[in-house]
Tab-separated table of C-alpha atoms in Angstrom:
chain	number	residue	atom	x	y	z
A	244	LEU	CA	-22.427	-6.629	10.340
A	245	ARG	CA	-25.319	-4.941	8.537
A	246	GLU	CA	-27.835	-6.779	10.706
A	247	LYS	CA	-26.361	-5.016	13.758
A	248	GLY	CA	-25.221	-1.730	12.236
A	249	ARG	CA	-23.906	-0.332	8.955
A	250	ALA	CA	-20.994	-1.600	6.870
A	251	TRP	CA	-19.240	-0.669	3.641
A	252	ILE	CA	-16.612	-2.228	1.385
A	253	VAL	CA	-13.743	0.273	1.165
A	254	GLY	CA	-10.328	0.914	-0.335
A	255	GLY	CA	-8.451	-1.145	-2.887
A	256	TRP	CA	-11.255	-3.614	-3.623
A	257	VAL	CA	-13.448	-0.737	-4.808
A	258	ARG	CA	-10.602	0.830	-6.810
A	259	ASP	CA	-9.766	-2.423	-8.570
A	260	LEU	CA	-13.393	-3.288	-9.313
A	261	ILE	CA	-14.009	0.091	-10.935
A	262	SER	CA	-10.728	-0.175	-12.859
A	263	GLY	CA	-11.843	-3.480	-14.361
A	264	TYR	CA	-9.394	-5.677	-12.450
A	265	GLU	CA	-10.242	-8.729	-10.389
A	266	PRO	CA	-10.520	-7.455	-6.791
A	267	ASN	CA	-8.671	-9.386	-4.125
A	268	ASP	CA	-8.973	-8.934	-0.371
A	269	ILE	CA	-11.986	-7.037	0.886
A	270	ASP	CA	-11.591	-4.389	3.593
A	271	VAL	CA	-14.736	-3.436	5.465
A	272	ALA	CA	-15.605	-0.267	7.374
A	273	THR	CA	-18.392	-0.280	9.947
A	274	ASP	CA	-20.019	2.032	12.465
A	275	LEU	CA	-19.906	-0.792	15.022
A	276	LEU	CA	-17.275	-0.580	17.751
A	277	PRO	CA	-14.505	-3.232	17.902
A	278	GLU	CA	-16.118	-5.024	20.849
A	279	GLU	CA	-19.403	-5.172	18.931
A	280	VAL	CA	-17.624	-6.697	15.935
A	281	GLN	CA	-16.014	-9.285	18.201
A	282	ALA	CA	-19.374	-10.091	19.784
A	283	ILE	CA	-20.736	-10.974	16.332
A	284	PHE	CA	-17.596	-12.865	15.292
A	285	PRO	CA	-16.050	-14.323	18.478
A	286	LYS	CA	-13.064	-15.788	16.603
A	287	SER	CA	-11.949	-12.345	15.415
A	288	ILE	CA	-8.332	-11.395	15.983
A	289	MET	CA	-8.174	-7.931	17.539
A	290	VAL	CA	-4.988	-6.818	15.785
A	291	GLY	CA	-5.535	-3.140	16.455
A	292	GLU	CA	-8.467	-2.778	18.801
A	293	LYS	CA	-7.179	0.611	19.969
A	294	PHE	CA	-7.342	1.768	16.358
A	295	GLY	CA	-10.618	0.003	15.659
A	296	THR	CA	-9.298	-2.892	13.549
A	297	ALA	CA	-10.198	-6.559	13.758
A	298	ILE	CA	-9.447	-9.529	11.528
A	299	VAL	CA	-12.799	-11.275	11.187
A	300	ARG	CA	-12.464	-15.018	10.625
A	301	LEU	CA	-15.176	-17.205	9.147
A	302	GLU	CA	-14.864	-20.946	8.887
A	303	ASN	CA	-16.305	-23.363	6.336
A	304	THR	CA	-16.865	-20.639	3.771
A	305	GLU	CA	-17.208	-22.565	0.513
A	306	GLY	CA	-15.212	-25.352	2.087
A	307	HIS	CA	-12.372	-23.245	3.487
A	308	GLY	CA	-11.634	-20.538	6.011
A	309	TYR	CA	-12.014	-16.860	5.138
A	310	GLN	CA	-10.913	-13.670	6.825
A	311	CYS	CA	-11.078	-9.943	6.168
A	312	GLU	CA	-10.128	-6.744	7.944
A	313	VAL	CA	-12.971	-4.828	9.584
A	314	THR	CA	-12.288	-1.319	10.883
A	315	THR	CA	-14.552	1.006	12.835
A	316	LEU	CA	-15.173	4.375	11.158
A	317	ARG	CA	-12.737	7.026	12.333
A	318	GLN	CA	-12.406	10.779	12.438
A	319	ASP	CA	-9.167	12.723	12.180
A	320	GLY	CA	-6.929	12.730	15.232
A	321	GLY	CA	-3.430	14.144	15.750
A	322	TYR	CA	-0.285	12.550	14.273
A	323	ALA	CA	2.612	14.026	16.234
A	324	ASP	CA	5.155	11.361	15.305
A	325	GLY	CA	4.223	10.901	11.632
A	326	ARG	CA	3.656	7.171	12.161
A	327	ARG	CA	0.486	6.582	14.152
A	328	PRO	CA	-2.409	8.707	15.465
A	329	ASP	CA	-2.017	10.211	18.929
A	330	ASN	CA	-5.616	9.347	19.669
A	331	VAL	CA	-8.358	7.596	17.737
A	332	ILE	CA	-11.832	9.072	17.571
A	333	PHE	CA	-14.380	6.589	16.306
A	334	GLY	CA	-16.937	8.011	13.898
A	335	THR	CA	-20.372	7.300	12.524
A	336	GLU	CA	-20.249	8.828	9.013
A	337	ILE	CA	-18.615	7.057	6.089
A	338	LEU	CA	-17.833	10.292	4.211
A	339	VAL	CA	-15.913	11.647	7.216
A	340	ASP	CA	-13.952	8.394	7.337
A	341	LEU	CA	-13.162	8.568	3.612
A	342	ASP	CA	-11.969	12.167	3.985
A	343	ARG	CA	-9.131	11.032	6.292
A	344	ARG	CA	-7.785	8.402	3.866
A	345	ASP	CA	-4.609	8.800	1.824
A	346	PHE	CA	-5.409	9.106	-1.905
A	347	THR	CA	-8.660	9.822	-3.735
A	348	ILE	CA	-8.584	6.537	-5.656
A	349	ASN	CA	-8.536	4.741	-2.286
A	350	ALA	CA	-11.198	6.957	-0.705
A	351	MET	CA	-14.274	5.308	-2.190
A	352	ALA	CA	-16.740	2.891	-0.633
A	353	VAL	CA	-19.526	0.591	-1.708
A	354	GLU	CA	-22.660	0.217	0.389
A	355	PRO	CA	-24.201	-3.136	-0.524
A	356	LYS	CA	-27.912	-3.266	-1.296
A	357	GLY	CA	-29.368	-6.603	-0.388
A	358	PRO	CA	-27.455	-9.850	0.198
A	359	LEU	CA	-23.995	-10.418	-1.248
A	360	MET	CA	-23.693	-14.148	-0.624
A	361	GLU	CA	-25.542	-16.583	-2.911
A	362	ASN	CA	-26.743	-13.668	-5.005
A	363	ASP	CA	-26.309	-13.828	-8.792
A	364	ASN	CA	-26.657	-10.068	-9.185
A	365	PRO	CA	-25.371	-8.244	-6.090
A	366	ILE	CA	-25.650	-4.477	-6.300
A	367	GLY	CA	-24.392	-1.599	-4.224
A	368	LYS	CA	-24.216	2.170	-4.009
A	369	LEU	CA	-20.879	3.858	-4.737
A	370	ILE	CA	-19.897	6.520	-2.213
A	371	ASP	CA	-17.322	8.938	-3.617
A	372	ARG	CA	-17.311	12.562	-2.475
A	373	ASP	CA	-17.678	14.892	-5.474
A	374	ASN	CA	-16.760	11.947	-7.754
A	375	ARG	CA	-13.120	12.705	-7.003
A	376	GLY	CA	-12.009	9.074	-6.936
A	377	ILE	CA	-13.850	8.134	-10.116
A	378	ASN	CA	-12.505	11.193	-11.942
A	379	ASP	CA	-8.913	10.556	-10.865
A	380	LEU	CA	-9.187	6.896	-11.904
A	381	LYS	CA	-10.513	8.020	-15.278
A	382	ASN	CA	-7.736	10.595	-15.677
A	383	GLU	CA	-5.102	8.177	-14.303
A	384	ILE	CA	-3.959	10.501	-11.507
A	385	VAL	CA	-2.733	9.768	-7.975
A	386	ARG	CA	-3.926	12.680	-5.830
A	387	ALA	CA	-3.962	13.145	-2.075
A	388	VAL	CA	-7.257	13.507	-0.252
A	389	GLY	CA	-7.279	17.167	0.741
A	390	ASN	CA	-3.987	18.839	1.592
A	391	PRO	CA	-1.092	16.604	0.466
A	392	ASP	CA	1.343	17.940	3.096
A	393	LYS	CA	-1.145	17.064	5.829
A	394	ARG	CA	-1.819	13.602	4.410
A	395	LEU	CA	1.878	12.744	4.134
A	396	GLY	CA	2.591	14.264	7.540
A	397	GLU	CA	0.103	11.879	9.154
A	398	ASP	CA	1.984	8.799	7.958
A	399	GLY	CA	5.378	9.080	6.283
A	400	LEU	CA	4.924	5.712	4.587
A	401	ARG	CA	2.454	7.401	2.236
A	402	VAL	CA	5.487	9.009	0.585
A	403	ILE	CA	6.263	5.556	-0.860
A	404	ARG	CA	2.700	4.277	-1.110
A	405	ALA	CA	1.935	7.012	-3.636
A	406	PHE	CA	4.377	5.351	-6.031
A	407	ARG	CA	2.858	1.909	-5.561
A	408	PHE	CA	-0.452	3.324	-6.747
A	409	LEU	CA	1.160	4.647	-9.918
A	410	SER	CA	0.797	1.106	-11.252
A	411	LYS	CA	-2.472	0.348	-13.001
A	412	GLY	CA	-1.698	-3.359	-12.843
A	413	ASP	CA	-1.542	-3.934	-16.600
A	414	GLY	CA	1.869	-2.411	-17.206
A	415	GLY	CA	0.524	1.131	-17.534
A	416	LEU	CA	1.231	3.997	-15.156
A	417	ARG	CA	-0.804	6.704	-13.509
A	418	LYS	CA	0.643	10.198	-12.962
A	419	LEU	CA	1.427	11.969	-9.709
A	420	GLU	CA	-0.696	15.072	-9.239
A	421	PRO	CA	1.774	18.028	-9.201
A	422	GLU	CA	0.966	19.257	-5.674
A	423	LEU	CA	1.363	15.731	-4.342
A	424	GLY	CA	4.710	15.469	-6.135
A	425	GLU	CA	5.896	18.682	-4.472
A	426	ALA	CA	4.725	17.410	-1.086
A	427	ILE	CA	6.641	14.155	-1.600
A	428	LEU	CA	9.844	16.091	-2.277
A	429	SER	CA	9.423	18.255	0.808
A	430	ASN	CA	8.322	15.381	3.071
A	431	ARG	CA	10.660	12.614	1.922
A	432	LYS	CA	12.664	12.791	5.157
A	433	MET	CA	9.514	11.592	6.922
A	434	LEU	CA	10.688	8.135	5.874
A	435	GLY	CA	13.238	8.352	8.679
A	436	LYS	CA	10.366	8.038	11.174
A	437	ILE	CA	9.012	4.878	9.569
A	438	SER	CA	10.130	1.374	10.481
A	439	LYS	CA	12.418	-0.177	7.900
A	440	GLU	CA	10.198	-3.264	7.860
A	441	ARG	CA	7.220	-1.208	6.652
A	442	ILE	CA	9.366	0.474	4.020
A	443	TRP	CA	10.621	-2.890	2.739
A	444	THR	CA	7.033	-4.161	2.505
A	445	GLU	CA	6.192	-1.286	0.143
A	446	ILE	CA	9.419	-1.615	-1.848
A	447	ARG	CA	8.870	-5.364	-2.181
A	448	SER	CA	5.389	-4.753	-3.551
A	449	ILE	CA	6.690	-2.200	-6.081
A	450	LEU	CA	9.500	-4.501	-7.213
A	451	SER	CA	6.930	-7.251	-7.832
A	452	MET	CA	4.971	-5.153	-10.340
A	453	LYS	CA	5.118	-5.397	-14.121
A	454	ASN	CA	6.214	-1.766	-14.367
A	455	SER	CA	8.698	-1.815	-11.471
A	456	LYS	CA	11.518	-0.415	-13.629
A	457	ASP	CA	9.519	2.723	-14.494
A	458	ILE	CA	8.314	3.232	-10.929
A	459	VAL	CA	11.859	2.895	-9.557
A	460	ARG	CA	13.027	5.511	-12.062
A	461	ILE	CA	10.324	7.959	-10.938
A	462	MET	CA	11.063	7.272	-7.258
A	463	ASP	CA	14.721	8.042	-7.915
A	464	GLU	CA	13.743	11.317	-9.609
A	465	TYR	CA	11.992	12.263	-6.352
A	466	ARG	CA	15.174	11.309	-4.425
A	467	LEU	CA	13.488	8.673	-2.283
A	468	PHE	CA	16.349	6.205	-2.476
A	469	GLU	CA	18.607	8.814	-0.857
A	470	GLU	CA	16.463	8.286	2.241
A	471	ILE	CA	15.821	4.549	1.871
A	472	THR	CA	19.323	3.317	1.009
A	473	PRO	CA	21.661	6.284	1.550
A	474	GLY	CA	25.034	6.093	-0.175
A	475	LEU	CA	23.914	3.507	-2.723
A	476	SER	CA	23.263	4.332	-6.377
A	477	ILE	CA	20.420	3.014	-8.515
A	478	ASN	CA	21.107	1.272	-11.814
A	479	HIS	CA	18.382	2.104	-14.326
A	480	ASP	CA	20.096	0.314	-17.232
A	481	VAL	CA	18.730	-3.095	-16.313
A	482	ILE	CA	15.782	-5.167	-17.447
A	483	HIS	CA	13.557	-6.116	-14.533
A	484	SER	CA	12.286	-9.626	-13.926
A	485	ASP	CA	9.102	-10.881	-12.249
A	486	ASP	CA	10.982	-11.608	-8.997
A	487	HIS	CA	11.255	-8.838	-6.418
A	488	LEU	CA	14.582	-10.032	-4.957
A	489	VAL	CA	16.158	-10.318	-8.406
A	490	ASN	CA	14.956	-6.785	-9.120
A	491	LEU	CA	16.383	-5.538	-5.816
A	492	ALA	CA	19.760	-7.003	-6.766
A	493	LEU	CA	19.482	-5.538	-10.270
A	494	ILE	CA	18.842	-1.947	-9.202
A	495	TYR	CA	21.977	-2.014	-7.019
A	496	SER	CA	24.089	-4.018	-9.467
A	497	SER	CA	26.287	-1.043	-10.408
A	498	GLU	CA	27.720	-0.929	-6.866
A	499	ASN	CA	31.308	-2.148	-6.473
A	500	TYR	CA	30.771	-3.547	-2.992
A	501	SER	CA	31.397	-7.244	-2.526
A	502	ASP	CA	28.411	-9.562	-2.447
A	503	VAL	CA	28.508	-9.762	1.357
A	504	GLU	CA	29.004	-6.012	1.807
A	505	LEU	CA	26.038	-5.126	-0.411
A	506	SER	CA	23.729	-7.668	1.184
A	507	GLU	CA	24.662	-6.377	4.654
A	508	LYS	CA	24.027	-2.749	3.672
A	509	LEU	CA	20.650	-3.593	2.169
A	510	GLY	CA	19.928	-5.840	5.130
A	511	VAL	CA	20.433	-2.933	7.535
A	512	ASN	CA	18.504	-0.388	5.460
A	513	LEU	CA	15.544	-2.649	4.659
A	514	ARG	CA	15.651	-5.126	7.572
A	515	LEU	CA	15.997	-8.039	5.166
A	516	SER	CA	15.716	-11.571	6.497
A	517	ASN	CA	18.778	-13.834	6.476
A	518	PHE	CA	17.285	-15.686	3.526
A	519	GLU	CA	16.791	-12.428	1.585
A	520	LYS	CA	20.338	-11.280	2.369
A	521	GLY	CA	21.663	-14.624	1.179
A	522	GLU	CA	19.784	-14.272	-2.102
A	523	ILE	CA	21.083	-10.746	-2.685
A	524	SER	CA	24.631	-11.833	-1.854
A	525	PHE	CA	24.425	-14.723	-4.325
A	526	LEU	CA	22.883	-12.611	-7.097
A	527	HIS	CA	25.371	-9.743	-6.680
A	528	GLY	CA	28.210	-12.241	-6.697
A	529	ILE	CA	27.239	-13.684	-10.096
A	530	LYS	CA	26.271	-10.406	-11.779
A	531	GLY	CA	29.269	-10.627	-14.152
A	532	LEU	CA	28.752	-14.274	-15.014
A	533	GLN	CA	28.826	-14.940	-18.759
A	534	LEU	CA	26.608	-17.797	-19.896
A	535	ASP	CA	27.577	-20.042	-22.784
A	536	HIS	CA	24.547	-20.426	-25.053
A	537	SER	CA	26.380	-22.506	-27.693
A	538	SER	CA	25.030	-25.795	-26.393
């Protein structure tokens, strides 16, 4: 990409690297247009060409296939429906692109200097406007980029995503910046515009974390579950496991619905698969089971 234009590593990979965690998937931003990316990598999957996103696929990388998401730089467009931009304006400046991202700790980029592959000491330049991302990582704060009401209004799923980023990955928690917390309270009904599948993806990720119990408690304080699973109460007097479906069953274990009734309600609200509904039904059905440890 950098032989034809400019490219930066962005988002969670940068956040995790700076935080001292092992980064996982790399997301790349480039000033090349989607068709230019596809011309370089013909096997790319154009998953969101309209929005500038391609899945670049490389074969025989260290003996196996490799893929990463490459997105053309963007400028702010309108978000009338709170789910997707009305129009996408491709950009040329990385700082402008970072300024339209969700939270400061996700709005950093690395511009590589020299080759990354087969290089024992790869280096790069960190791009972080006013050091806002670095400072918020250091102070363990989740803060919106710019005006929090505007950021949440662009994509209602960010109301939940903010809570996913409370996790530091080691069992510790970051704090919500107060203005962002107020914006979450006033924008929580935006979740009604978001597909239930996208909401379940975020909830599933949260319930898979070491500190899921604490994050669920904070989400409930901000009344998110009133929007996600209306009419169902959250049980905070449970010990979470390392399985997201077990944890989903646990947080609703105080409900008196039958196993089938609860699984159907959660299935509707979260668009659970038949397998997931079956698991929840089974787990809710045995919640009162007493185990004999004498043998």
